[in-house]
């Protein structure tokens, strides 16, 4: 009985404690963005500080030009995100190469024909894109 309860408590859910987990969370958030109002904010927090600052600057500029206030995650345009290929399910299609506080996540499709290399950085113990 104890083994059953322990196995139920264990999860393969991705977290931002690993580069591959962060990549999976970002992909999932961007996939949800067309129908989930909170998804862009979820994706935004997974971005590295320089990228978040750049999006904040764009939001301020858009607000000054558009006459309303924009949030930085609104600069990630809902519906414009398209993957050039579908990554292999879970983190099986992701390999990470970590050197100190930087990493590269190599993402592959199911048959390995298409891939991408995504640079990552560790900020305050969490991995960011």
mmCIF file of C-alpha atoms in Angstrom:
data_model
loop_
_atom_site.group_PDB
_atom_site.id
_atom_site.type_symbol
_atom_site.label_atom_id
_atom_site.label_comp_id
_atom_site.label_asym_id
_atom_site.label_seq_id
_atom_site.Cartn_x
_atom_site.Cartn_y
_atom_site.Cartn_z
ATOM 1 C CA UNK A 1 0.000 0.000 0.000
ATOM 2 C CA UNK A 2 2.824 2.404 0.812
ATOM 3 C CA UNK A 3 4.458 1.763 -2.561
ATOM 4 C CA UNK A 4 1.225 2.544 -4.391
ATOM 5 C CA UNK A 5 0.786 5.838 -2.565
ATOM 6 C CA UNK A 6 4.400 6.783 -3.159
ATOM 7 C CA UNK A 7 4.154 6.057 -6.873
ATOM 8 C CA UNK A 8 0.968 8.118 -7.120
ATOM 9 C CA UNK A 9 2.739 11.069 -5.536
ATOM 10 C CA UNK A 10 5.597 10.985 -8.025
ATOM 11 C CA UNK A 11 5.085 12.922 -11.209
ATOM 12 C CA UNK A 12 6.825 13.552 -14.483
ATOM 13 C CA UNK A 13 5.308 17.031 -14.636
ATOM 14 C CA UNK A 14 7.886 19.495 -15.961
ATOM 15 C CA UNK A 15 9.291 22.212 -13.702
ATOM 16 C CA UNK A 16 11.596 25.160 -14.277
ATOM 17 C CA UNK A 17 14.229 23.460 -12.128
ATOM 18 C CA UNK A 18 15.668 21.869 -15.289
ATOM 19 C CA UNK A 19 16.339 23.362 -18.723
ATOM 20 C CA UNK A 20 14.181 20.709 -20.440
ATOM 21 C CA UNK A 21 11.358 21.269 -17.967
ATOM 22 C CA UNK A 22 11.408 25.000 -18.636
ATOM 23 C CA UNK A 23 11.331 24.389 -22.376
ATOM 24 C CA UNK A 24 8.348 22.031 -22.033
ATOM 25 C CA UNK A 25 6.497 24.545 -19.805
ATOM 26 C CA UNK A 26 7.111 27.317 -22.348
ATOM 27 C CA UNK A 27 5.924 25.224 -25.294
ATOM 28 C CA UNK A 28 2.825 24.158 -23.361
ATOM 29 C CA UNK A 29 2.029 27.747 -22.329
ATOM 30 C CA UNK A 30 2.375 29.064 -25.874
ATOM 31 C CA UNK A 31 0.211 26.215 -27.187
ATOM 32 C CA UNK A 32 -2.518 27.180 -24.672
ATOM 33 C CA UNK A 33 -2.304 30.895 -25.468
ATOM 34 C CA UNK A 34 -5.079 30.900 -28.074
ATOM 35 C CA UNK A 35 -7.722 29.846 -25.549
ATOM 36 C CA UNK A 36 -6.217 30.477 -22.084
ATOM 37 C CA UNK A 37 -5.967 34.089 -20.893
ATOM 38 C CA UNK A 38 -3.216 33.281 -18.369
ATOM 39 C CA UNK A 39 -0.972 31.344 -20.764
ATOM 40 C CA UNK A 40 1.001 34.334 -22.073
ATOM 41 C CA UNK A 41 1.817 35.405 -18.523
ATOM 42 C CA UNK A 42 2.921 31.825 -17.778
ATOM 43 C CA UNK A 43 5.225 31.896 -20.825
ATOM 44 C CA UNK A 44 6.532 35.377 -19.953
ATOM 45 C CA UNK A 45 7.811 34.349 -16.523
ATOM 46 C CA UNK A 46 9.869 31.597 -18.186
ATOM 47 C CA UNK A 47 11.832 34.132 -20.224
ATOM 48 C CA UNK A 48 15.247 35.430 -19.157
ATOM 49 C CA UNK A 49 15.478 38.851 -17.512
ATOM 50 C CA UNK A 50 16.879 40.671 -20.601
ATOM 51 C CA UNK A 51 13.989 39.389 -22.718
ATOM 52 C CA UNK A 52 11.428 40.366 -20.076
ATOM 53 C CA UNK A 53 12.977 43.867 -19.918
ATOM 54 C CA UNK A 54 12.777 44.200 -23.710
ATOM 55 C CA UNK A 55 9.100 43.167 -23.657
ATOM 56 C CA UNK A 56 8.438 45.685 -20.858
ATOM 57 C CA UNK A 57 9.998 48.444 -22.977
ATOM 58 C CA UNK A 58 7.862 47.420 -25.963
ATOM 59 C CA UNK A 59 4.753 47.433 -23.771
ATOM 60 C CA UNK A 60 5.531 50.987 -22.617
ATOM 61 C CA UNK A 61 6.085 52.097 -26.220
ATOM 62 C CA UNK A 62 2.901 50.412 -27.416
ATOM 63 C CA UNK A 63 1.002 52.048 -24.567
ATOM 64 C CA UNK A 64 2.308 55.506 -25.432
ATOM 65 C CA UNK A 65 1.351 55.001 -29.083
ATOM 66 C CA UNK A 66 -1.921 53.179 -28.525
ATOM 67 C CA UNK A 67 -3.421 55.209 -25.731
ATOM 68 C CA UNK A 68 -3.836 52.304 -23.302
ATOM 69 C CA UNK A 69 -1.576 50.435 -20.929
ATOM 70 C CA UNK A 70 -0.146 47.100 -22.070
ATOM 71 C CA UNK A 71 1.361 44.372 -19.941
ATOM 72 C CA UNK A 72 4.725 43.007 -21.118
ATOM 73 C CA UNK A 73 3.313 39.496 -21.714
ATOM 74 C CA UNK A 74 0.806 41.031 -24.139
ATOM 75 C CA UNK A 75 3.771 41.652 -26.432
ATOM 76 C CA UNK A 76 3.864 37.862 -26.943
ATOM 77 C CA UNK A 77 1.203 37.832 -29.597
ATOM 78 C CA UNK A 78 -1.545 35.281 -29.063
ATOM 79 C CA UNK A 79 -2.221 33.229 -32.167
ATOM 80 C CA UNK A 80 1.042 34.229 -33.887
ATOM 81 C CA UNK A 81 3.059 31.478 -32.222
ATOM 82 C CA UNK A 82 3.606 28.544 -34.542
ATOM 83 C CA UNK A 83 6.083 25.738 -34.072
ATOM 84 C CA UNK A 84 8.042 24.737 -37.132
ATOM 85 C CA UNK A 85 7.776 21.137 -35.901
ATOM 86 C CA UNK A 86 6.094 19.228 -33.094
ATOM 87 C CA UNK A 87 8.562 18.209 -30.387
ATOM 88 C CA UNK A 88 8.633 14.616 -29.262
ATOM 89 C CA UNK A 89 6.184 14.069 -26.386
ATOM 90 C CA UNK A 90 7.321 15.063 -22.887
ATOM 91 C CA UNK A 91 11.014 15.634 -22.347
ATOM 92 C CA UNK A 92 12.086 12.502 -24.285
ATOM 93 C CA UNK A 93 12.786 14.633 -27.344
ATOM 94 C CA UNK A 94 14.867 17.107 -25.369
ATOM 95 C CA UNK A 95 18.518 16.830 -24.490
ATOM 96 C CA UNK A 96 20.230 19.375 -22.335
ATOM 97 C CA UNK A 97 23.844 20.381 -22.164
ATOM 98 C CA UNK A 98 24.598 22.378 -19.007
ATOM 99 C CA UNK A 99 27.715 24.446 -18.309
ATOM 100 C CA UNK A 100 27.441 26.341 -15.039
ATOM 101 C CA UNK A 101 24.491 28.702 -15.276
ATOM 102 C CA UNK A 102 23.964 28.295 -19.012
ATOM 103 C CA UNK A 103 22.526 25.442 -21.003
ATOM 104 C CA UNK A 104 21.462 24.454 -24.485
ATOM 105 C CA UNK A 105 18.296 22.404 -24.903
ATOM 106 C CA UNK A 106 18.203 20.407 -28.123
ATOM 107 C CA UNK A 107 14.611 19.698 -29.117
ATOM 108 C CA UNK A 108 13.744 16.999 -31.676
ATOM 109 C CA UNK A 109 10.608 15.816 -33.423
ATOM 110 C CA UNK A 110 9.391 12.206 -33.239
ATOM 111 C CA UNK A 111 11.632 10.837 -35.973
ATOM 112 C CA UNK A 112 14.630 13.104 -35.276
ATOM 113 C CA UNK A 113 14.423 14.746 -38.708
ATOM 114 C CA UNK A 114 13.892 18.260 -37.320
ATOM 115 C CA UNK A 115 15.525 19.881 -34.344
ATOM 116 C CA UNK A 116 16.223 23.193 -32.643
ATOM 117 C CA UNK A 117 18.820 24.364 -30.134
ATOM 118 C CA UNK A 118 17.513 26.738 -27.474
ATOM 119 C CA UNK A 119 19.886 28.691 -25.196
ATOM 120 C CA UNK A 120 18.935 28.820 -21.525
ATOM 121 C CA UNK A 121 20.217 30.644 -18.454
ATOM 122 C CA UNK A 122 19.805 29.928 -14.754
ATOM 123 C CA UNK A 123 18.427 32.895 -12.817
ATOM 124 C CA UNK A 124 17.891 32.617 -9.068
ATOM 125 C CA UNK A 125 17.980 28.822 -9.241
ATOM 126 C CA UNK A 126 15.407 28.558 -12.064
ATOM 127 C CA UNK A 127 16.027 27.997 -15.775
ATOM 128 C CA UNK A 128 14.898 30.670 -18.229
ATOM 129 C CA UNK A 129 14.767 30.930 -22.026
#
